Amino acid sequence: MKDLMGKAIWEYYHQENPENLQTETSISELDELPVDYLFRDFEEMNEIEQKALELSRGKVLDIGAGAGSHSLYLQNERNLDVTALDISPKSIEVCRLRGIRKAVCENMLQFSDENYDTILLLMNGTGIFQSLKVIDIYLKKLHSLLNENGQILIDSTDILYMFDRDEDGGVYIPAEGYYGELDYIVHYKGESEEAIKWLYLDFNTLKNAAENNGFKIEKILQEDDSYLAKLTKE
């Protein structure tokens, strides 16, 4: 893994000539992602992120922490016990340099600490599940990391709007697989990561998967095609 996202985060933090990241998916063109976006504070976050941070309580696990902005807010402003988790070594180094007391570089499937009252998966948190074929593995793991009265706060986007429609309003979606399963590629300073699988889920598909794995689920907030969901143990 080249860890280009981590490299960009590292260079931005150390002011070593950072450039914008570029991302693309199997259904979208190249898109610019300014690195400073990953360092935004609470006021700059969207409504879904703000709501998730407001609802966080107890001992928190922030999965896919990136530069650590969500963790920092919860640790410093809410005085919560937070662990930032990410598979990017450089991102986790920056989390530590920014003052996050618990920052761990590990794949969530291998991570086994104790249990948590709140597990956060934000900025299309369902992306980490990769595809519907393996979603159960991830949901079972999350179930095992959650306290009995704990909550998982996760967001995603129904990307049906990105597909072409015919005159009758029917949508042209791929015949193979689920339309939210995409290949996702990161580019930075002329280098490219290998494509990873990235999953966008409509709420009903997430609901079915969650209920199949011992969770109750409710939609907390809807913002355009994106939503925040809360999962609790049945």
JSON list of C-alpha atoms in Angstrom, two decimals:
[
{"chain": "A", "resi": 1, "resn": "MET", "atom": "CA", "xyz": [0.00, 0.00, 0.00]},
{"chain": "A", "resi": 2, "resn": "LYS", "atom": "CA", "xyz": [1.44, 3.36, -1.04]},
{"chain": "A", "resi": 3, "resn": "ASP", "atom": "CA", "xyz": [-0.60, 5.25, 1.59]},
{"chain": "A", "resi": 4, "resn": "LEU", "atom": "CA", "xyz": [-1.04, 8.30, -0.65]},
{"chain": "A", "resi": 5, "resn": "MET", "atom": "CA", "xyz": [-3.83, 9.70, 1.53]},
{"chain": "A", "resi": 6, "resn": "GLY", "atom": "CA", "xyz": [-1.49, 9.42, 4.53]},
{"chain": "A", "resi": 7, "resn": "LYS", "atom": "CA", "xyz": [1.34, 11.01, 2.56]},
{"chain": "A", "resi": 8, "resn": "ALA", "atom": "CA", "xyz": [-0.86, 14.00, 1.67]},
{"chain": "A", "resi": 9, "resn": "ILE", "atom": "CA", "xyz": [-2.02, 14.35, 5.30]},
{"chain": "A", "resi": 10, "resn": "TRP", "atom": "CA", "xyz": [1.60, 14.14, 6.50]},
{"chain": "A", "resi": 11, "resn": "GLU", "atom": "CA", "xyz": [2.87, 16.72, 4.01]},
{"chain": "A", "resi": 12, "resn": "TYR", "atom": "CA", "xyz": [0.02, 19.09, 4.78]},
{"chain": "A", "resi": 13, "resn": "TYR", "atom": "CA", "xyz": [0.65, 18.84, 8.54]},
{"chain": "A", "resi": 14, "resn": "HIS", "atom": "CA", "xyz": [4.39, 19.43, 8.10]},
{"chain": "A", "resi": 15, "resn": "GLN", "atom": "CA", "xyz": [3.83, 22.08, 5.39]},
{"chain": "A", "resi": 16, "resn": "GLU", "atom": "CA", "xyz": [5.98, 20.15, 2.91]},
{"chain": "A", "resi": 17, "resn": "ASN", "atom": "CA", "xyz": [4.41, 21.41, -0.34]},
{"chain": "A", "resi": 18, "resn": "PRO", "atom": "CA", "xyz": [1.15, 19.49, -0.12]},
{"chain": "A", "resi": 19, "resn": "GLU", "atom": "CA", "xyz": [-1.05, 19.29, -3.19]},
{"chain": "A", "resi": 20, "resn": "ASN", "atom": "CA", "xyz": [-4.70, 18.38, -3.58]},
{"chain": "A", "resi": 21, "resn": "LEU", "atom": "CA", "xyz": [-5.54, 14.71, -3.64]},
{"chain": "A", "resi": 22, "resn": "GLN", "atom": "CA", "xyz": [-7.42, 13.42, -6.65]},
{"chain": "A", "resi": 23, "resn": "THR", "atom": "CA", "xyz": [-9.97, 10.64, -6.42]},
{"chain": "A", "resi": 24, "resn": "GLU", "atom": "CA", "xyz": [-11.96, 8.78, -9.03]},
{"chain": "A", "resi": 25, "resn": "THR", "atom": "CA", "xyz": [-14.39, 5.89, -9.06]},
{"chain": "A", "resi": 26, "resn": "SER", "atom": "CA", "xyz": [-15.59, 3.40, -11.63]},
{"chain": "A", "resi": 27, "resn": "ILE", "atom": "CA", "xyz": [-18.60, 5.66, -12.35]},
{"chain": "A", "resi": 28, "resn": "SER", "atom": "CA", "xyz": [-17.14, 9.16, -11.89]},
{"chain": "A", "resi": 29, "resn": "GLU", "atom": "CA", "xyz": [-14.41, 11.34, -13.34]},
{"chain": "A", "resi": 30, "resn": "LEU", "atom": "CA", "xyz": [-11.34, 12.61, -11.52]},
{"chain": "A", "resi": 31, "resn": "ASP", "atom": "CA", "xyz": [-12.30, 14.80, -8.58]},
{"chain": "A", "resi": 32, "resn": "GLU", "atom": "CA", "xyz": [-10.12, 17.16, -6.52]},
{"chain": "A", "resi": 33, "resn": "LEU", "atom": "CA", "xyz": [-10.00, 16.62, -2.76]},
{"chain": "A", "resi": 34, "resn": "PRO", "atom": "CA", "xyz": [-8.25, 19.51, -0.99]},
{"chain": "A", "resi": 35, "resn": "VAL", "atom": "CA", "xyz": [-6.13, 18.08, 1.84]},
{"chain": "A", "resi": 36, "resn": "ASP", "atom": "CA", "xyz": [-7.16, 20.88, 4.19]},
{"chain": "A", "resi": 37, "resn": "TYR", "atom": "CA", "xyz": [-10.70, 19.43, 4.04]},
{"chain": "A", "resi": 38, "resn": "LEU", "atom": "CA", "xyz": [-9.40, 16.52, 6.13]},
{"chain": "A", "resi": 39, "resn": "PHE", "atom": "CA", "xyz": [-8.25, 19.00, 8.81]},
{"chain": "A", "resi": 40, "resn": "ARG", "atom": "CA", "xyz": [-11.54, 20.89, 9.16]},
{"chain": "A", "resi": 41, "resn": "ASP", "atom": "CA", "xyz": [-12.92, 21.80, 12.56]},
{"chain": "A", "resi": 42, "resn": "PHE", "atom": "CA", "xyz": [-16.44, 21.21, 13.90]},
{"chain": "A", "resi": 43, "resn": "GLU", "atom": "CA", "xyz": [-17.89, 24.40, 12.39]},
{"chain": "A", "resi": 44, "resn": "GLU", "atom": "CA", "xyz": [-16.69, 23.36, 8.92]},
{"chain": "A", "resi": 45, "resn": "MET", "atom": "CA", "xyz": [-18.15, 19.84, 9.09]},
{"chain": "A", "resi": 46, "resn": "ASN", "atom": "CA", "xyz": [-21.43, 18.93, 7.46]},
{"chain": "A", "resi": 47, "resn": "GLU", "atom": "CA", "xyz": [-24.67, 18.44, 9.37]},
{"chain": "A", "resi": 48, "resn": "ILE", "atom": "CA", "xyz": [-24.36, 14.65, 9.40]},
{"chain": "A", "resi": 49, "resn": "GLU", "atom": "CA", "xyz": [-20.87, 14.73, 10.95]},
{"chain": "A", "resi": 50, "resn": "GLN", "atom": "CA", "xyz": [-21.88, 17.35, 13.50]},
{"chain": "A", "resi": 51, "resn": "LYS", "atom": "CA", "xyz": [-24.93, 15.33, 14.52]},
{"chain": "A", "resi": 52, "resn": "ALA", "atom": "CA", "xyz": [-22.84, 12.15, 14.91]},
{"chain": "A", "resi": 53, "resn": "LEU", "atom": "CA", "xyz": [-20.30, 13.97, 17.09]},
{"chain": "A", "resi": 54, "resn": "GLU", "atom": "CA", "xyz": [-23.07, 15.46, 19.23]},
{"chain": "A", "resi": 55, "resn": "LEU", "atom": "CA", "xyz": [-24.62, 12.01, 19.76]},
{"chain": "A", "resi": 56, "resn": "SER", "atom": "CA", "xyz": [-21.29, 10.35, 20.64]},
{"chain": "A", "resi": 57, "resn": "ARG", "atom": "CA", "xyz": [-20.97, 9.25, 24.26]},
{"chain": "A", "resi": 58, "resn": "GLY", "atom": "CA", "xyz": [-18.83, 7.14, 26.55]},
{"chain": "A", "resi": 59, "resn": "LYS", "atom": "CA", "xyz": [-15.84, 5.34, 25.18]},
{"chain": "A", "resi": 60, "resn": "VAL", "atom": "CA", "xyz": [-15.50, 6.01, 21.45]},
{"chain": "A", "resi": 61, "resn": "LEU", "atom": "CA", "xyz": [-13.82, 4.17, 18.56]},
{"chain": "A", "resi": 62, "resn": "ASP", "atom": "CA", "xyz": [-13.37, 6.36, 15.47]},
{"chain": "A", "resi": 63, "resn": "ILE", "atom": "CA", "xyz": [-12.84, 3.95, 12.54]},
{"chain": "A", "resi": 64, "resn": "GLY", "atom": "CA", "xyz": [-11.18, 5.42, 9.44]},
{"chain": "A", "resi": 65, "resn": "ALA", "atom": "CA", "xyz": [-10.00, 8.39, 11.48]},
{"chain": "A", "resi": 66, "resn": "GLY", "atom": "CA", "xyz": [-7.85, 9.93, 8.74]},
{"chain": "A", "resi": 67, "resn": "ALA", "atom": "CA", "xyz": [-6.21, 13.12, 10.01]},
{"chain": "A", "resi": 68, "resn": "GLY", "atom": "CA", "xyz": [-8.17, 12.72, 13.24]},
{"chain": "A", "resi": 69, "resn": "SER", "atom": "CA", "xyz": [-10.51, 15.72, 13.11]},
{"chain": "A", "resi": 70, "resn": "HIS", "atom": "CA", "xyz": [-13.52, 13.86, 14.55]},
{"chain": "A", "resi": 71, "resn": "SER", "atom": "CA", "xyz": [-11.42, 12.24, 17.29]},
{"chain": "A", "resi": 72, "resn": "LEU", "atom": "CA", "xyz": [-9.80, 15.54, 18.24]},
{"chain": "A", "resi": 73, "resn": "TYR", "atom": "CA", "xyz": [-13.15, 17.24, 18.67]},
{"chain": "A", "resi": 74, "resn": "LEU", "atom": "CA", "xyz": [-14.51, 14.44, 20.86]},
{"chain": "A", "resi": 75, "resn": "GLN", "atom": "CA", "xyz": [-11.34, 14.26, 22.95]},
{"chain": "A", "resi": 76, "resn": "ASN", "atom": "CA", "xyz": [-10.73, 17.98, 23.40]},
{"chain": "A", "resi": 77, "resn": "GLU", "atom": "CA", "xyz": [-14.21, 19.54, 23.28]},
{"chain": "A", "resi": 78, "resn": "ARG", "atom": "CA", "xyz": [-16.37, 16.72, 24.66]},
{"chain": "A", "resi": 79, "resn": "ASN", "atom": "CA", "xyz": [-13.74, 15.19, 26.99]},
{"chain": "A", "resi": 80, "resn": "LEU", "atom": "CA", "xyz": [-14.51, 11.68, 25.76]},
{"chain": "A", "resi": 81, "resn": "ASP", "atom": "CA", "xyz": [-12.15, 8.69, 25.81]},
{"chain": "A", "resi": 82, "resn": "VAL", "atom": "CA", "xyz": [-11.45, 8.25, 22.08]},
{"chain": "A", "resi": 83, "resn": "THR", "atom": "CA", "xyz": [-9.40, 5.78, 20.06]},
{"chain": "A", "resi": 84, "resn": "ALA", "atom": "CA", "xyz": [-8.59, 6.84, 16.47]},
{"chain": "A", "resi": 85, "resn": "LEU", "atom": "CA", "xyz": [-8.19, 3.81, 14.18]},
{"chain": "A", "resi": 86, "resn": "ASP", "atom": "CA", "xyz": [-6.93, 3.85, 10.59]},
{"chain": "A", "resi": 87, "resn": "ILE", "atom": "CA", "xyz": [-4.95, 1.54, 8.28]},
{"chain": "A", "resi": 88, "resn": "SER", "atom": "CA", "xyz": [-2.81, 4.49, 7.10]},
{"chain": "A", "resi": 89, "resn": "PRO", "atom": "CA", "xyz": [0.47, 4.66, 9.10]},
{"chain": "A", "resi": 90, "resn": "LYS", "atom": "CA", "xyz": [1.19, 8.28, 8.18]},
{"chain": "A", "resi": 91, "resn": "SER", "atom": "CA", "xyz": [-2.35, 9.39, 9.07]},
{"chain": "A", "resi": 92, "resn": "ILE", "atom": "CA", "xyz": [-2.04, 7.78, 12.49]},
{"chain": "A", "resi": 93, "resn": "GLU", "atom": "CA", "xyz": [1.34, 9.47, 13.03]},
{"chain": "A", "resi": 94, "resn": "VAL", "atom": "CA", "xyz": [-0.33, 12.82, 12.29]},
{"chain": "A", "resi": 95, "resn": "CYS", "atom": "CA", "xyz": [-3.21, 11.95, 14.67]},
{"chain": "A", "resi": 96, "resn": "ARG", "atom": "CA", "xyz": [-0.61, 11.48, 17.41]},
{"chain": "A", "resi": 97, "resn": "LEU", "atom": "CA", "xyz": [1.22, 14.69, 16.50]},
{"chain": "A", "resi": 98, "resn": "ARG", "atom": "CA", "xyz": [-2.08, 16.58, 16.65]},
{"chain": "A", "resi": 99, "resn": "GLY", "atom": "CA", "xyz": [-2.48, 15.38, 20.23]},
{"chain": "A", "resi": 100, "resn": "ILE", "atom": "CA", "xyz": [-4.80, 12.37, 19.99]},
{"chain": "A", "resi": 101, "resn": "ARG", "atom": "CA", "xyz": [-3.84, 10.27, 22.98]},
{"chain": "A", "resi": 102, "resn": "LYS", "atom": "CA", "xyz": [-4.97, 6.91, 21.57]},
{"chain": "A", "resi": 103, "resn": "ALA", "atom": "CA", "xyz": [-4.24, 6.37, 17.89]},
{"chain": "A", "resi": 104, "resn": "VAL", "atom": "CA", "xyz": [-3.86, 2.89, 16.41]},
{"chain": "A", "resi": 105, "resn": "CYS", "atom": "CA", "xyz": [-2.75, 1.81, 12.93]},
{"chain": "A", "resi": 106, "resn": "GLU", "atom": "CA", "xyz": [-4.60, -1.40, 12.18]},
{"chain": "A", "resi": 107, "resn": "ASN", "atom": "CA", "xyz": [-7.27, -2.96, 10.00]},
{"chain": "A", "resi": 108, "resn": "MET", "atom": "CA", "xyz": [-10.54, -2.97, 11.92]},
{"chain": "A", "resi": 109, "resn": "LEU", "atom": "CA", "xyz": [-10.97, -6.70, 11.28]},
{"chain": "A", "resi": 110, "resn": "GLN", "atom": "CA", "xyz": [-7.70, -7.42, 13.13]},
{"chain": "A", "resi": 111, "resn": "PHE", "atom": "CA", "xyz": [-8.31, -4.84, 15.84]},
{"chain": "A", "resi": 112, "resn": "SER", "atom": "CA", "xyz": [-9.28, -6.32, 19.18]},
{"chain": "A", "resi": 113, "resn": "ASP", "atom": "CA", "xyz": [-9.23, -3.95, 22.04]},
{"chain": "A", "resi": 114, "resn": "GLU", "atom": "CA", "xyz": [-12.04, -3.77, 24.54]},
{"chain": "A", "resi": 115, "resn": "ASN", "atom": "CA", "xyz": [-15.62, -2.74, 23.88]},
{"chain": "A", "resi": 116, "resn": "TYR", "atom": "CA", "xyz": [-17.00, 0.66, 23.04]},
{"chain": "A", "resi": 117, "resn": "ASP", "atom": "CA", "xyz": [-20.07, 2.76, 23.82]},
{"chain": "A", "resi": 118, "resn": "THR", "atom": "CA", "xyz": [-19.90, 4.59, 20.48]},
{"chain": "A", "resi": 119, "resn": "ILE", "atom": "CA", "xyz": [-18.32, 3.43, 17.22]},
{"chain": "A", "resi": 120, "resn": "LEU", "atom": "CA", "xyz": [-18.06, 6.10, 14.53]},
{"chain": "A", "resi": 121, "resn": "LEU", "atom": "CA", "xyz": [-17.80, 5.44, 10.79]},
{"chain": "A", "resi": 122, "resn": "LEU", "atom": "CA", "xyz": [-18.05, 8.76, 8.98]},
{"chain": "A", "resi": 123, "resn": "MET", "atom": "CA", "xyz": [-17.35, 10.24, 5.52]},
{"chain": "A", "resi": 124, "resn": "ASN", "atom": "CA", "xyz": [-19.21, 7.38, 3.81]},
{"chain": "A", "resi": 125, "resn": "GLY", "atom": "CA", "xyz": [-18.57, 5.00, 6.67]},
{"chain": "A", "resi": 126, "resn": "THR", "atom": "CA", "xyz": [-20.05, 2.08, 4.73]},
{"chain": "A", "resi": 127, "resn": "GLY", "atom": "CA", "xyz": [-17.19, 2.38, 2.24]},
{"chain": "A", "resi": 128, "resn": "ILE", "atom": "CA", "xyz": [-14.98, 0.25, 4.47]},
{"chain": "A", "resi": 129, "resn": "PHE", "atom": "CA", "xyz": [-17.34, -2.75, 3.99]},
{"chain": "A", "resi": 130, "resn": "GLN", "atom": "CA", "xyz": [-16.10, -3.00, 0.38]},
{"chain": "A", "resi": 131, "resn": "SER", "atom": "CA", "xyz": [-18.95, -5.07, -1.05]},
{"chain": "A", "resi": 132, "resn": "LEU", "atom": "CA", "xyz": [-22.21, -6.76, -0.11]},
{"chain": "A", "resi": 133, "resn": "LYS", "atom": "CA", "xyz": [-20.44, -10.13, -0.37]},
{"chain": "A", "resi": 134, "resn": "VAL", "atom": "CA", "xyz": [-18.34, -9.43, 2.73]},
{"chain": "A", "resi": 135, "resn": "ILE", "atom": "CA", "xyz": [-20.51, -6.94, 4.63]},
{"chain": "A", "resi": 136, "resn": "ASP", "atom": "CA", "xyz": [-21.53, -9.60, 7.17]},
{"chain": "A", "resi": 137, "resn": "ILE", "atom": "CA", "xyz": [-17.88, -10.08, 8.21]},
{"chain": "A", "resi": 138, "resn": "TYR", "atom": "CA", "xyz": [-17.59, -6.37, 9.03]},
{"chain": "A", "resi": 139, "resn": "LEU", "atom": "CA", "xyz": [-20.96, -6.13, 10.78]},
{"chain": "A", "resi": 140, "resn": "LYS", "atom": "CA", "xyz": [-20.18, -9.17, 12.97]},
{"chain": "A", "resi": 141, "resn": "LYS", "atom": "CA", "xyz": [-16.85, -7.57, 13.90]},
{"chain": "A", "resi": 142, "resn": "LEU", "atom": "CA", "xyz": [-18.57, -4.29, 14.78]},
{"chain": "A", "resi": 143, "resn": "HIS", "atom": "CA", "xyz": [-21.12, -6.22, 16.85]},
{"chain": "A", "resi": 144, "resn": "SER", "atom": "CA", "xyz": [-18.26, -7.79, 18.83]},
{"chain": "A", "resi": 145, "resn": "LEU", "atom": "CA", "xyz": [-16.62, -4.40, 19.52]},
{"chain": "A", "resi": 146, "resn": "LEU", "atom": "CA", "xyz": [-19.82, -2.78, 20.80]},
{"chain": "A", "resi": 147, "resn": "ASN", "atom": "CA", "xyz": [-20.96, -2.65, 24.42]},
{"chain": "A", "resi": 148, "resn": "GLU", "atom": "CA", "xyz": [-24.42, -4.08, 25.13]},
{"chain": "A", "resi": 149, "resn": "ASN", "atom": "CA", "xyz": [-25.96, -0.61, 25.28]},
{"chain": "A", "resi": 150, "resn": "GLY", "atom": "CA", "xyz": [-23.58, 0.88, 22.73]},
{"chain": "A", "resi": 151, "resn": "GLN", "atom": "CA", "xyz": [-24.30, 2.57, 19.40]},
{"chain": "A", "resi": 152, "resn": "ILE", "atom": "CA", "xyz": [-22.74, 2.64, 15.96]},
{"chain": "A", "resi": 153, "resn": "LEU", "atom": "CA", "xyz": [-23.10, 5.93, 14.09]},
{"chain": "A", "resi": 154, "resn": "ILE", "atom": "CA", "xyz": [-22.51, 5.46, 10.38]},
{"chain": "A", "resi": 155, "resn": "ASP", "atom": "CA", "xyz": [-23.21, 7.51, 7.28]},
{"chain": "A", "resi": 156, "resn": "SER", "atom": "CA", "xyz": [-23.55, 6.77, 3.60]},
{"chain": "A", "resi": 157, "resn": "THR", "atom": "CA", "xyz": [-25.04, 8.06, 0.36]},
{"chain": "A", "resi": 158, "resn": "ASP", "atom": "CA", "xyz": [-27.52, 6.48, -2.01]},
{"chain": "A", "resi": 159, "resn": "ILE", "atom": "CA", "xyz": [-25.70, 7.07, -5.31]},
{"chain": "A", "resi": 160, "resn": "LEU", "atom": "CA", "xyz": [-28.61, 6.11, -7.56]},
{"chain": "A", "resi": 161, "resn": "TYR", "atom": "CA", "xyz": [-28.73, 9.79, -8.61]},
{"chain": "A", "resi": 162, "resn": "MET", "atom": "CA", "xyz": [-25.36, 9.34, -10.38]},
{"chain": "A", "resi": 163, "resn": "PHE", "atom": "CA", "xyz": [-26.79, 6.96, -12.98]},
{"chain": "A", "resi": 164, "resn": "ASP", "atom": "CA", "xyz": [-28.49, 7.97, -16.22]},
{"chain": "A", "resi": 165, "resn": "ARG", "atom": "CA", "xyz": [-32.26, 7.84, -16.52]},
{"chain": "A", "resi": 166, "resn": "ASP", "atom": "CA", "xyz": [-34.51, 7.11, -19.47]},
{"chain": "A", "resi": 167, "resn": "GLU", "atom": "CA", "xyz": [-37.49, 9.25, -20.50]},
{"chain": "A", "resi": 168, "resn": "ASP", "atom": "CA", "xyz": [-39.81, 7.38, -18.12]},
{"chain": "A", "resi": 169, "resn": "GLY", "atom": "CA", "xyz": [-37.53, 7.97, -15.15]},
{"chain": "A", "resi": 170, "resn": "GLY", "atom": "CA", "xyz": [-36.13, 4.42, -15.14]},
{"chain": "A", "resi": 171, "resn": "VAL", "atom": "CA", "xyz": [-32.50, 4.22, -14.08]},
{"chain": "A", "resi": 172, "resn": "TYR", "atom": "CA", "xyz": [-29.74, 2.55, -16.08]},
{"chain": "A", "resi": 173, "resn": "ILE", "atom": "CA", "xyz": [-27.83, 0.58, -13.46]},
{"chain": "A", "resi": 174, "resn": "PRO", "atom": "CA", "xyz": [-25.30, -2.20, -13.97]},
{"chain": "A", "resi": 175, "resn": "ALA", "atom": "CA", "xyz": [-26.76, -5.67, -14.34]},
{"chain": "A", "resi": 176, "resn": "GLU", "atom": "CA", "xyz": [-23.91, -7.18, -12.35]},
{"chain": "A", "resi": 177, "resn": "GLY", "atom": "CA", "xyz": [-23.83, -6.79, -8.59]},
{"chain": "A", "resi": 178, "resn": "TYR", "atom": "CA", "xyz": [-25.13, -3.88, -6.50]},
{"chain": "A", "resi": 179, "resn": "TYR", "atom": "CA", "xyz": [-24.96, -0.37, -7.96]},
{"chain": "A", "resi": 180, "resn": "GLY", "atom": "CA", "xyz": [-23.24, 1.06, -4.87]},
{"chain": "A", "resi": 181, "resn": "GLU", "atom": "CA", "xyz": [-20.16, -1.19, -5.18]},
{"chain": "A", "resi": 182, "resn": "LEU", "atom": "CA", "xyz": [-17.45, 0.93, -6.78]},
{"chain": "A", "resi": 183, "resn": "ASP", "atom": "CA", "xyz": [-13.74, 0.82, -7.51]},
{"chain": "A", "resi": 184, "resn": "TYR", "atom": "CA", "xyz": [-12.10, 3.79, -5.80]},
{"chain": "A", "resi": 185, "resn": "ILE", "atom": "CA", "xyz": [-8.69, 5.16, -6.77]},
{"chain": "A", "resi": 186, "resn": "VAL", "atom": "CA", "xyz": [-6.59, 7.82, -5.04]},
{"chain": "A", "resi": 187, "resn": "HIS", "atom": "CA", "xyz": [-3.95, 9.86, -6.91]},
{"chain": "A", "resi": 188, "resn": "TYR", "atom": "CA", "xyz": [-1.38, 12.18, -5.36]},
{"chain": "A", "resi": 189, "resn": "LYS", "atom": "CA", "xyz": [1.54, 14.03, -6.96]},
{"chain": "A", "resi": 190, "resn": "GLY", "atom": "CA", "xyz": [1.57, 11.80, -10.03]},
{"chain": "A", "resi": 191, "resn": "GLU", "atom": "CA", "xyz": [1.32, 8.54, -8.09]},
{"chain": "A", "resi": 192, "resn": "SER", "atom": "CA", "xyz": [-1.73, 6.29, -8.02]},
{"chain": "A", "resi": 193, "resn": "GLU", "atom": "CA", "xyz": [-2.92, 3.73, -5.49]},
{"chain": "A", "resi": 194, "resn": "GLU", "atom": "CA", "xyz": [-4.28, 0.41, -6.66]},
{"chain": "A", "resi": 195, "resn": "ALA", "atom": "CA", "xyz": [-8.06, 0.51, -6.90]},
{"chain": "A", "resi": 196, "resn": "ILE", "atom": "CA", "xyz": [-9.88, -0.49, -3.73]},
{"chain": "A", "resi": 197, "resn": "LYS", "atom": "CA", "xyz": [-13.45, -1.67, -3.37]},
{"chain": "A", "resi": 198, "resn": "TRP", "atom": "CA", "xyz": [-15.67, 1.00, -1.82]},
{"chain": "A", "resi": 199, "resn": "LEU", "atom": "CA", "xyz": [-19.33, 0.58, -0.90]},
{"chain": "A", "resi": 200, "resn": "TYR", "atom": "CA", "xyz": [-22.08, 3.20, -0.97]},
{"chain": "A", "resi": 201, "resn": "LEU", "atom": "CA", "xyz": [-25.31, 1.90, 0.55]},
{"chain": "A", "resi": 202, "resn": "ASP", "atom": "CA", "xyz": [-28.89, 3.04, 0.28]},
{"chain": "A", "resi": 203, "resn": "PHE", "atom": "CA", "xyz": [-30.58, 2.98, 3.69]},
{"chain": "A", "resi": 204, "resn": "ASN", "atom": "CA", "xyz": [-32.80, -0.06, 3.05]},
{"chain": "A", "resi": 205, "resn": "THR", "atom": "CA", "xyz": [-29.87, -2.22, 1.95]},
{"chain": "A", "resi": 206, "resn": "LEU", "atom": "CA", "xyz": [-27.92, -1.22, 5.07]},
{"chain": "A", "resi": 207, "resn": "LYS", "atom": "CA", "xyz": [-31.03, -1.90, 7.16]},
{"chain": "A", "resi": 208, "resn": "ASN", "atom": "CA", "xyz": [-31.40, -5.44, 5.80]},
{"chain": "A", "resi": 209, "resn": "ALA", "atom": "CA", "xyz": [-27.71, -6.22, 6.37]},
{"chain": "A", "resi": 210, "resn": "ALA", "atom": "CA", "xyz": [-27.74, -4.75, 9.89]},
{"chain": "A", "resi": 211, "resn": "GLU", "atom": "CA", "xyz": [-30.88, -6.66, 10.90]},
{"chain": "A", "resi": 212, "resn": "ASN", "atom": "CA", "xyz": [-29.36, -9.89, 9.56]},
{"chain": "A", "resi": 213, "resn": "ASN", "atom": "CA", "xyz": [-26.42, -9.37, 11.93]},
{"chain": "A", "resi": 214, "resn": "GLY", "atom": "CA", "xyz": [-28.19, -8.71, 15.21]},
{"chain": "A", "resi": 215, "resn": "PHE", "atom": "CA", "xyz": [-28.70, -4.95, 15.03]},
{"chain": "A", "resi": 216, "resn": "LYS", "atom": "CA", "xyz": [-31.63, -2.62, 15.29]},
{"chain": "A", "resi": 217, "resn": "ILE", "atom": "CA", "xyz": [-31.25, 0.41, 13.04]},
{"chain": "A", "resi": 218, "resn": "GLU", "atom": "CA", "xyz": [-32.79, 3.85, 12.80]},
{"chain": "A", "resi": 219, "resn": "LYS", "atom": "CA", "xyz": [-32.22, 6.72, 10.43]},
{"chain": "A", "resi": 220, "resn": "ILE", "atom": "CA", "xyz": [-31.17, 9.77, 12.45]},
{"chain": "A", "resi": 221, "resn": "LEU", "atom": "CA", "xyz": [-30.78, 12.34, 9.71]},
{"chain": "A", "resi": 222, "resn": "GLN", "atom": "CA", "xyz": [-31.24, 12.65, 5.95]},
{"chain": "A", "resi": 223, "resn": "GLU", "atom": "CA", "xyz": [-29.38, 15.31, 3.97]},
{"chain": "A", "resi": 224, "resn": "ASP", "atom": "CA", "xyz": [-30.10, 15.18, 0.23]},
{"chain": "A", "resi": 225, "resn": "ASP", "atom": "CA", "xyz": [-29.05, 11.65, -0.81]},
{"chain": "A", "resi": 226, "resn": "SER", "atom": "CA", "xyz": [-26.89, 11.10, 2.29]},
{"chain": "A", "resi": 227, "resn": "TYR", "atom": "CA", "xyz": [-28.00, 9.88, 5.70]},
{"chain": "A", "resi": 228, "resn": "LEU", "atom": "CA", "xyz": [-26.79, 9.13, 9.21]},
{"chain": "A", "resi": 229, "resn": "ALA", "atom": "CA", "xyz": [-27.90, 5.84, 10.79]},
{"chain": "A", "resi": 230, "resn": "LYS", "atom": "CA", "xyz": [-27.66, 4.52, 14.32]},
{"chain": "A", "resi": 231, "resn": "LEU", "atom": "CA", "xyz": [-27.19, 0.80, 14.94]},
{"chain": "A", "resi": 232, "resn": "THR", "atom": "CA", "xyz": [-27.75, -0.77, 18.35]},
{"chain": "A", "resi": 233, "resn": "LYS", "atom": "CA", "xyz": [-27.72, -4.40, 19.49]},
{"chain": "A", "resi": 234, "resn": "GLU", "atom": "CA", "xyz": [-31.06, -6.19, 19.35]}
]
